[in-house]
Every structure is written in C-alpha cells, then in structure tokens.
PDB file of C-alpha atoms in Angstrom:
ATOM      1  CA  MET A   1      83.298  87.294 166.297  1.00 44.00           C
ATOM      2  CA  ALA A   2      85.461  88.470 169.209  1.00 45.00           C
ATOM      3  CA  ALA A   3      88.021  90.473 167.219  1.00 45.00           C
ATOM      4  CA  GLU A   4      85.321  92.215 165.207  1.00 47.00           C
ATOM      5  CA  GLY A   5      83.379  93.122 168.336  1.00 51.00           C
ATOM      6  CA  ARG A   6      86.459  94.557 170.000  1.00 44.00           C
ATOM      7  CA  LEU A   7      87.317  96.769 167.041  1.00 48.00           C
ATOM      8  CA  ALA A   8      83.708  97.903 166.768  1.00 48.00           C
ATOM      9  CA  ARG A   9      83.781  99.021 170.398  1.00 43.00           C
ATOM     10  CA  ILE A  10      87.085 100.799 169.888  1.00 43.00           C
ATOM     11  CA  ALA A  11      85.729 102.633 166.836  1.00 47.00           C
ATOM     12  CA  THR A  12      82.483 103.557 168.573  1.00 46.00           C
ATOM     13  CA  ASP A  13      84.350 104.906 171.579  1.00 48.00           C
ATOM     14  CA  GLY A  14      86.372 107.178 169.310  1.00 46.00           C
ATOM     15  CA  HIS A  15      89.791 105.657 170.028  1.00 40.00           C
ATOM     16  CA  TYR A  16      92.427 104.230 167.759  1.00 43.00           C
ATOM     17  CA  ALA A  17      92.916 100.483 167.910  1.00 47.00           C
ATOM     18  CA  ASP A  18      95.886  99.349 169.969  1.00 53.00           C
ATOM     19  CA  SER A  19      96.944  96.871 167.309  1.00 61.00           C
ATOM     20  CA  PHE A  20      95.770  95.462 164.000  1.00 65.00           C
ATOM     21  CA  GLU A  21      98.041  92.448 164.390  1.00 68.00           C
ATOM     22  CA  ALA A  22      96.816  88.854 164.748  1.00 69.00           C
ATOM     23  CA  ASP A  23      95.898  87.821 168.284  1.00 66.00           C
ATOM     24  CA  ALA A  24      96.788  84.210 167.495  1.00 64.00           C
ATOM     25  CA  GLU A  25      98.868  82.456 164.841  1.00 70.00           C
ATOM     26  CA  ASN A  26      95.837  81.010 163.064  1.00 76.00           C
ATOM     27  CA  GLU A  27      93.366  83.813 163.716  1.00 82.00           C
ATOM     28  CA  VAL A  28      90.852  84.508 160.945  1.00 85.00           C
ATOM     29  CA  TYR A  29      89.235  87.905 161.406  1.00 87.00           C
ATOM     30  CA  ASP A  30      87.060  88.198 158.293  1.00 90.00           C
ATOM     31  CA  GLU A  31      87.434  85.367 155.830  1.00 92.00           C
ATOM     32  CA  ALA A  32      85.848  87.184 152.867  1.00 94.00           C
ATOM     33  CA  LYS A  33      87.889  90.379 153.242  1.00 94.00           C
ATOM     34  CA  GLU A  34      91.113  88.484 153.827  1.00 95.00           C
ATOM     35  CA  ARG A  35      90.532  86.395 150.712  1.00 96.00           C
ATOM     36  CA  LEU A  36      90.037  89.544 148.631  1.00 97.00           C
ATOM     37  CA  VAL A  37      93.265  91.094 149.931  1.00 97.00           C
ATOM     38  CA  ARG A  38      95.124  87.869 149.154  1.00 97.00           C
ATOM     39  CA  GLN A  39      93.787  87.927 145.597  1.00 98.00           C
ATOM     40  CA  MET A  40      94.832  91.558 145.194  1.00 97.00           C
ATOM     41  CA  LEU A  41      98.368  90.755 146.348  1.00 98.00           C
ATOM     42  CA  GLN A  42      98.556  87.979 143.784  1.00 97.00           C
ATOM     43  CA  GLU A  43      97.203  90.246 141.034  1.00 97.00           C
ATOM     44  CA  ILE A  44      99.955  92.816 141.568  1.00 97.00           C
ATOM     45  CA  GLY A  45     102.598  90.089 141.366  1.00 97.00           C
ATOM     46  CA  GLU A  46     103.255  89.479 145.053  1.00 97.00           C
ATOM     47  CA  ASN A  47     103.399  86.256 147.006  1.00 97.00           C
ATOM     48  CA  PRO A  48     100.856  86.487 149.874  1.00 96.00           C
ATOM     49  CA  GLU A  49     102.543  83.539 151.584  1.00 95.00           C
ATOM     50  CA  ARG A  50     105.918  85.163 152.068  1.00 95.00           C
ATOM     51  CA  GLU A  51     106.791  86.102 155.631  1.00 93.00           C
ATOM     52  CA  GLY A  52     106.186  89.843 155.397  1.00 93.00           C
ATOM     53  CA  LEU A  53     102.774  89.450 153.752  1.00 96.00           C
ATOM     54  CA  ARG A  54     101.400  86.338 155.428  1.00 93.00           C
ATOM     55  CA  ARG A  55      99.294  88.283 157.958  1.00 93.00           C
ATOM     56  CA  THR A  56      98.731  91.335 155.749  1.00 94.00           C
ATOM     57  CA  PRO A  57      95.202  90.250 154.696  1.00 94.00           C
ATOM     58  CA  LEU A  58      94.160  90.115 158.350  1.00 93.00           C
ATOM     59  CA  ARG A  59      95.756  93.474 159.131  1.00 91.00           C
ATOM     60  CA  VAL A  60      94.087  95.105 156.124  1.00 94.00           C
ATOM     61  CA  ALA A  61      90.688  93.633 157.032  1.00 91.00           C
ATOM     62  CA  LYS A  62      90.947  94.996 160.571  1.00 90.00           C
ATOM     63  CA  ALA A  63      92.193  98.370 159.365  1.00 92.00           C
ATOM     64  CA  MET A  64      89.433  98.709 156.766  1.00 92.00           C
ATOM     65  CA  ASP A  65      86.759  97.948 159.354  1.00 92.00           C
ATOM     66  CA  PHE A  66      88.134 100.740 161.531  1.00 92.00           C
ATOM     67  CA  LEU A  67      88.617 103.226 158.695  1.00 93.00           C
ATOM     68  CA  THR A  68      85.035 102.683 157.499  1.00 94.00           C
ATOM     69  CA  SER A  69      83.444 102.381 160.951  1.00 93.00           C
ATOM     70  CA  GLY A  70      81.460 105.569 160.332  1.00 95.00           C
ATOM     71  CA  TYR A  71      78.844 103.571 158.459  1.00 94.00           C
ATOM     72  CA  GLU A  72      77.909 101.912 161.769  1.00 92.00           C
ATOM     73  CA  LEU A  73      77.737 105.163 163.767  1.00 94.00           C
ATOM     74  CA  SER A  74      74.919 107.688 164.137  1.00 96.00           C
ATOM     75  CA  ALA A  75      75.572 111.421 164.368  1.00 97.00           C
ATOM     76  CA  GLU A  76      72.104 111.873 165.852  1.00 96.00           C
ATOM     77  CA  GLU A  77      72.815 109.475 168.724  1.00 96.00           C
ATOM     78  CA  ILE A  78      76.188 111.076 169.437  1.00 96.00           C
ATOM     79  CA  ILE A  79      74.756 114.614 169.533  1.00 97.00           C
ATOM     80  CA  LYS A  80      71.580 113.877 171.477  1.00 94.00           C
ATOM     81  CA  LYS A  81      73.458 112.042 174.233  1.00 93.00           C
ATOM     82  CA  ALA A  82      75.362 115.222 175.104  1.00 96.00           C
ATOM     83  CA  VAL A  83      72.990 118.165 174.585  1.00 96.00           C
ATOM     84  CA  PHE A  84      72.527 120.521 177.528  1.00 96.00           C
ATOM     85  CA  ASP A  85      70.195 123.451 178.130  1.00 96.00           C
ATOM     86  CA  GLU A  86      72.246 126.626 178.380  1.00 94.00           C
ATOM     87  CA  ASP A  87      71.312 130.271 177.838  1.00 94.00           C
ATOM     88  CA  VAL A  88      74.298 130.872 175.556  1.00 92.00           C
ATOM     89  CA  LYS A  89      73.921 133.229 172.592  1.00 90.00           C
ATOM     90  CA  GLU A  90      77.546 133.639 171.542  1.00 95.00           C
ATOM     91  CA  MET A  91      79.292 131.656 168.850  1.00 97.00           C
ATOM     92  CA  VAL A  92      80.949 128.362 169.823  1.00 98.00           C
ATOM     93  CA  ILE A  93      83.900 127.235 167.704  1.00 97.00           C
ATOM     94  CA  VAL A  94      85.966 124.050 167.816  1.00 98.00           C
ATOM     95  CA  ARG A  95      89.072 124.506 165.669  1.00 97.00           C
ATOM     96  CA  ASP A  96      91.723 122.202 164.291  1.00 97.00           C
ATOM     97  CA  ILE A  97      89.852 118.905 164.616  1.00 97.00           C
ATOM     98  CA  GLU A  98      92.113 116.311 163.004  1.00 97.00           C
ATOM     99  CA  PHE A  99      90.381 113.982 160.595  1.00 97.00           C
ATOM    100  CA  TYR A 100      91.399 111.136 158.311  1.00 97.00           C
ATOM    101  CA  SER A 101      89.227 109.842 155.499  1.00 97.00           C
ATOM    102  CA  MET A 102      89.500 107.912 152.237  1.00 96.00           C
ATOM    103  CA  CYS A 103      88.753 109.250 148.774  1.00 96.00           C
ATOM    104  CA  GLU A 104      86.000 107.154 147.223  1.00 96.00           C
ATOM    105  CA  HIS A 105      87.491 107.527 143.741  1.00 94.00           C
ATOM    106  CA  HIS A 106      90.858 105.890 144.461  1.00 93.00           C
ATOM    107  CA  MET A 107      90.458 104.631 148.048  1.00 94.00           C
ATOM    108  CA  LEU A 108      93.523 106.638 149.019  1.00 94.00           C
ATOM    109  CA  PRO A 109      93.644 108.727 152.209  1.00 95.00           C
ATOM    110  CA  PHE A 110      92.949 112.409 152.560  1.00 95.00           C
ATOM    111  CA  PHE A 111      93.492 114.139 155.874  1.00 96.00           C
ATOM    112  CA  GLY A 112      93.532 117.534 157.513  1.00 97.00           C
ATOM    113  CA  HIS A 113      91.670 119.718 159.978  1.00 97.00           C
ATOM    114  CA  ALA A 114      88.041 120.666 160.419  1.00 98.00           C
ATOM    115  CA  HIS A 115      86.841 123.908 161.986  1.00 98.00           C
ATOM    116  CA  VAL A 116      83.268 123.848 163.263  1.00 98.00           C
ATOM    117  CA  GLY A 117      81.189 126.692 164.677  1.00 98.00           C
ATOM    118  CA  TYR A 118      77.585 127.034 165.736  1.00 98.00           C
ATOM    119  CA  LEU A 119      75.231 129.617 167.213  1.00 98.00           C
ATOM    120  CA  PRO A 120      73.350 128.003 170.122  1.00 97.00           C
ATOM    121  CA  ASN A 121      69.586 128.191 170.336  1.00 95.00           C
ATOM    122  CA  GLY A 122      69.180 127.463 174.032  1.00 95.00           C
ATOM    123  CA  LYS A 123      71.255 124.283 173.841  1.00 95.00           C
ATOM    124  CA  VAL A 124      74.943 123.395 173.677  1.00 97.00           C
ATOM    125  CA  VAL A 125      76.625 120.088 172.874  1.00 97.00           C
ATOM    126  CA  GLY A 126      79.665 118.544 174.555  1.00 96.00           C
ATOM    127  CA  LEU A 127      82.760 119.737 172.722  1.00 96.00           C
ATOM    128  CA  SER A 128      84.165 116.247 172.208  1.00 96.00           C
ATOM    129  CA  LYS A 129      80.952 115.295 170.427  1.00 97.00           C
ATOM    130  CA  VAL A 130      81.649 117.856 167.714  1.00 98.00           C
ATOM    131  CA  ALA A 131      84.875 116.013 166.927  1.00 97.00           C
ATOM    132  CA  ARG A 132      83.018 112.681 167.098  1.00 97.00           C
ATOM    133  CA  VAL A 133      80.490 113.907 164.512  1.00 98.00           C
ATOM    134  CA  VAL A 134      83.377 114.745 162.166  1.00 98.00           C
ATOM    135  CA  ASP A 135      84.671 111.183 162.596  1.00 97.00           C
ATOM    136  CA  VAL A 136      81.236 109.658 161.923  1.00 97.00           C
ATOM    137  CA  PHE A 137      81.350 110.987 158.373  1.00 98.00           C
ATOM    138  CA  ALA A 138      85.131 110.989 157.840  1.00 98.00           C
ATOM    139  CA  ARG A 139      85.344 107.232 158.509  1.00 97.00           C
ATOM    140  CA  ARG A 140      83.524 106.403 155.289  1.00 97.00           C
ATOM    141  CA  LEU A 141      84.478 106.484 151.622  1.00 97.00           C
ATOM    142  CA  GLN A 142      84.158 110.181 150.906  1.00 98.00           C
ATOM    143  CA  VAL A 143      84.704 113.272 148.854  1.00 97.00           C
ATOM    144  CA  GLN A 144      85.695 116.315 150.884  1.00 98.00           C
ATOM    145  CA  GLU A 145      82.828 118.465 149.648  1.00 98.00           C
ATOM    146  CA  ARG A 146      80.185 115.963 150.767  1.00 98.00           C
ATOM    147  CA  LEU A 147      81.946 115.336 154.068  1.00 98.00           C
ATOM    148  CA  THR A 148      81.865 119.065 154.868  1.00 98.00           C
ATOM    149  CA  ASN A 149      78.157 119.325 154.123  1.00 98.00           C
ATOM    150  CA  GLN A 150      77.259 116.173 156.059  1.00 98.00           C
ATOM    151  CA  VAL A 151      78.893 117.505 159.233  1.00 98.00           C
ATOM    152  CA  ALA A 152      77.096 120.844 158.879  1.00 98.00           C
ATOM    153  CA  ASP A 153      73.711 119.249 158.158  1.00 98.00           C
ATOM    154  CA  ALA A 154      73.952 116.803 161.066  1.00 98.00           C
ATOM    155  CA  LEU A 155      74.761 119.511 163.601  1.00 97.00           C
ATOM    156  CA  MET A 156      72.121 121.858 162.211  1.00 97.00           C
ATOM    157  CA  GLU A 157      69.409 119.211 162.280  1.00 96.00           C
ATOM    158  CA  HIS A 158      70.099 117.480 165.582  1.00 96.00           C
ATOM    159  CA  LEU A 159      71.375 120.425 167.647  1.00 95.00           C
ATOM    160  CA  GLY A 160      68.691 122.881 166.550  1.00 94.00           C
ATOM    161  CA  ALA A 161      71.212 125.721 166.342  1.00 97.00           C
ATOM    162  CA  HIS A 162      70.552 129.137 164.809  1.00 97.00           C
ATOM    163  CA  GLY A 163      73.382 128.363 162.425  1.00 98.00           C
ATOM    164  CA  VAL A 164      76.321 126.058 161.742  1.00 98.00           C
ATOM    165  CA  ALA A 165      79.581 126.700 159.883  1.00 98.00           C
ATOM    166  CA  VAL A 166      82.123 124.074 158.828  1.00 98.00           C
ATOM    167  CA  VAL A 167      85.441 124.646 157.072  1.00 98.00           C
ATOM    168  CA  MET A 168      87.727 121.751 156.162  1.00 98.00           C
ATOM    169  CA  GLU A 169      91.325 121.909 154.968  1.00 97.00           C
ATOM    170  CA  ALA A 170      92.841 118.705 153.640  1.00 96.00           C
ATOM    171  CA  SER A 171      95.717 117.145 151.736  1.00 94.00           C
ATOM    172  CA  HIS A 172      94.750 114.417 149.285  1.00 90.00           C
ATOM    173  CA  THR A 173      97.212 111.607 148.654  1.00 91.00           C
ATOM    174  CA  CYS A 174      95.460 110.843 145.349  1.00 86.00           C
ATOM    175  CA  MET A 175      96.900 114.193 144.181  1.00 84.00           C
ATOM    176  CA  MET A 176     100.191 113.823 146.050  1.00 84.00           C
ATOM    177  CA  MET A 177     101.165 110.247 145.144  1.00 81.00           C
ATOM    178  CA  ARG A 178      99.673 109.892 141.656  1.00 74.00           C
ATOM    179  CA  GLY A 179      98.183 112.027 138.886  1.00 72.00           C
ATOM    180  CA  VAL A 180      99.482 115.595 139.101  1.00 69.00           C
ATOM    181  CA  GLN A 181     101.735 114.698 142.085  1.00 66.00           C
ATOM    182  CA  LYS A 182     101.426 118.075 143.811  1.00 70.00           C
ATOM    183  CA  GLN A 183     102.674 117.387 147.322  1.00 68.00           C
ATOM    184  CA  SER A 184     102.075 120.859 148.761  1.00 73.00           C
ATOM    185  CA  SER A 185      98.512 121.419 147.570  1.00 83.00           C
ATOM    186  CA  THR A 186      95.609 121.671 150.007  1.00 90.00           C
ATOM    187  CA  THR A 187      91.879 121.742 149.408  1.00 94.00           C
ATOM    188  CA  VAL A 188      89.555 123.994 151.417  1.00 96.00           C
ATOM    189  CA  SER A 189      85.796 123.421 151.520  1.00 98.00           C
ATOM    190  CA  SER A 190      83.059 125.154 153.492  1.00 98.00           C
ATOM    191  CA  ALA A 191      79.412 124.678 154.389  1.00 98.00           C
ATOM    192  CA  MET A 192      77.308 127.448 155.941  1.00 98.00           C
ATOM    193  CA  ARG A 193      73.858 126.922 157.400  1.00 98.00           C
ATOM    194  CA  GLY A 194      71.283 129.257 158.977  1.00 98.00           C
ATOM    195  CA  THR A 195      72.654 132.558 160.272  1.00 98.00           C
ATOM    196  CA  PHE A 196      76.123 131.848 158.922  1.00 98.00           C
ATOM    197  CA  GLU A 197      74.685 131.608 155.424  1.00 98.00           C
ATOM    198  CA  GLU A 198      72.254 134.516 155.766  1.00 97.00           C
ATOM    199  CA  ASP A 199      74.386 137.078 157.641  1.00 98.00           C
ATOM    200  CA  PRO A 200      77.746 138.085 156.114  1.00 97.00           C
ATOM    201  CA  ARG A 201      78.854 139.626 159.428  1.00 97.00           C
ATOM    202  CA  THR A 202      78.355 136.358 161.319  1.00 97.00           C
ATOM    203  CA  ARG A 203      80.157 134.442 158.603  1.00 97.00           C
ATOM    204  CA  SER A 204      83.011 136.967 158.629  1.00 97.00           C
ATOM    205  CA  GLU A 205      83.345 136.710 162.413  1.00 97.00           C
ATOM    206  CA  PHE A 206      83.599 132.940 162.204  1.00 97.00           C
ATOM    207  CA  MET A 207      86.226 133.094 159.462  1.00 96.00           C
ATOM    208  CA  SER A 208      88.258 135.641 161.450  1.00 96.00           C
ATOM    209  CA  PHE A 209      88.638 133.177 164.334  1.00 95.00           C
ATOM    210  CA  LEU A 210      90.195 130.589 162.013  1.00 92.00           C
ATOM    211  CA  HIS A 211      93.226 132.765 161.333  1.00 81.00           C
ATOM    212  CA  LYS A 212      94.116 133.745 164.900  1.00 68.00           C
TER     213      LYS A 212
END
C-alpha cells in the first residue's frame, strides 16, 4: 500500500518520517495492526473512539513499522555499497552515534550512544554507513548486549577489518519508568573482535579516545 511503501523508503534511507498522522480521514494503514492497538486500548479501559484516540491505532501502526524497520534491512548491503580501497592502517573511530531501540522484554525504549572503531585491512567504509549499521540492528526488538555484538560481527564480517570494537552506553526506560525506577542509571556494553580482542594496547587506545 502507498503509506507502507513511503515509510519503508524513509526507513531504508535512514531518515525519520515526517509524520505518522493519517493522510486522509478514512485512511487505513495496516488493518491487522490497527485492530490490535484498538483492542489494547479497550483492555486498559480506554475508549478508542474518543477524539484523542481515534487515529491512535494508525499512528502506532506506522510508528511500529518504522521502529522495527531493521528487520527489512541488510547490514551486508549497506556496508558493501560503500567500501573503498585505501591504504589506511590507523584506527578509524566513529563516536557518539545516537541510537534508539526497544527492549524485547517489555517493548519499552532504550536509547543512547554507540562508539565504533575498526582497523582497516586495505579497505574503508563510508562513515555514514557505520551509523546505518547501528540502526539496522537497533530498529528491532533487542537487548543491548546482543545489539552490541551484532554491530561488531557485521562490520567484522563484511568489512574484512583486522579488528572491530563497539561500545554502547544506554538508558533503559524499563528501569526508569517501572521496576527499580532508577532514572539516572546507564548500561555500558562492549564487543571486541580481532586485534581489539587480542591486543590489550589496541583495545586501550580505542578506549582512550572515548573519553576525550
């Protein structure tokens, strides 16, 4: 359908959707998803027909398609479209990549920054593609530990680097809004591959750049 195709293109191009509102008064974006959202609203005691909620099922359906668009994307395709031969031996680091994901246990958001480094092996990848690879895996139902490893494995496999390092720092709303309700807590996870795993000096150099 037209709306679905448009959002898919927006997600694939790495941009945020301009609007998740209805394009027309009677627009149906995804009948099955919208029906489920309506049922959920009723289950929690709301009236899905009241003015403020009438188009909420459509908005949620569009938003969920965007937030889980990573299932339709390929890290391999993203990387291999932007790999260039370069005689570069020094470490390449992209810091402070914003990411937003959803905890698979509660379907609540977690968000933060990813720091990615790699040691080229005769090839470099476009810097924006590193951020795109993070989004490929972040826009799925996730746990932070798996997300960190998936980014590292994808870059290691498809870039052919000597080594890859990924550190992610995130705040989890499932801890902030419910449960222990610790609003200031952050979770840090790391994944080291190749030289970063084998050589403490290389790993230490990478970590030193994250605190400058």
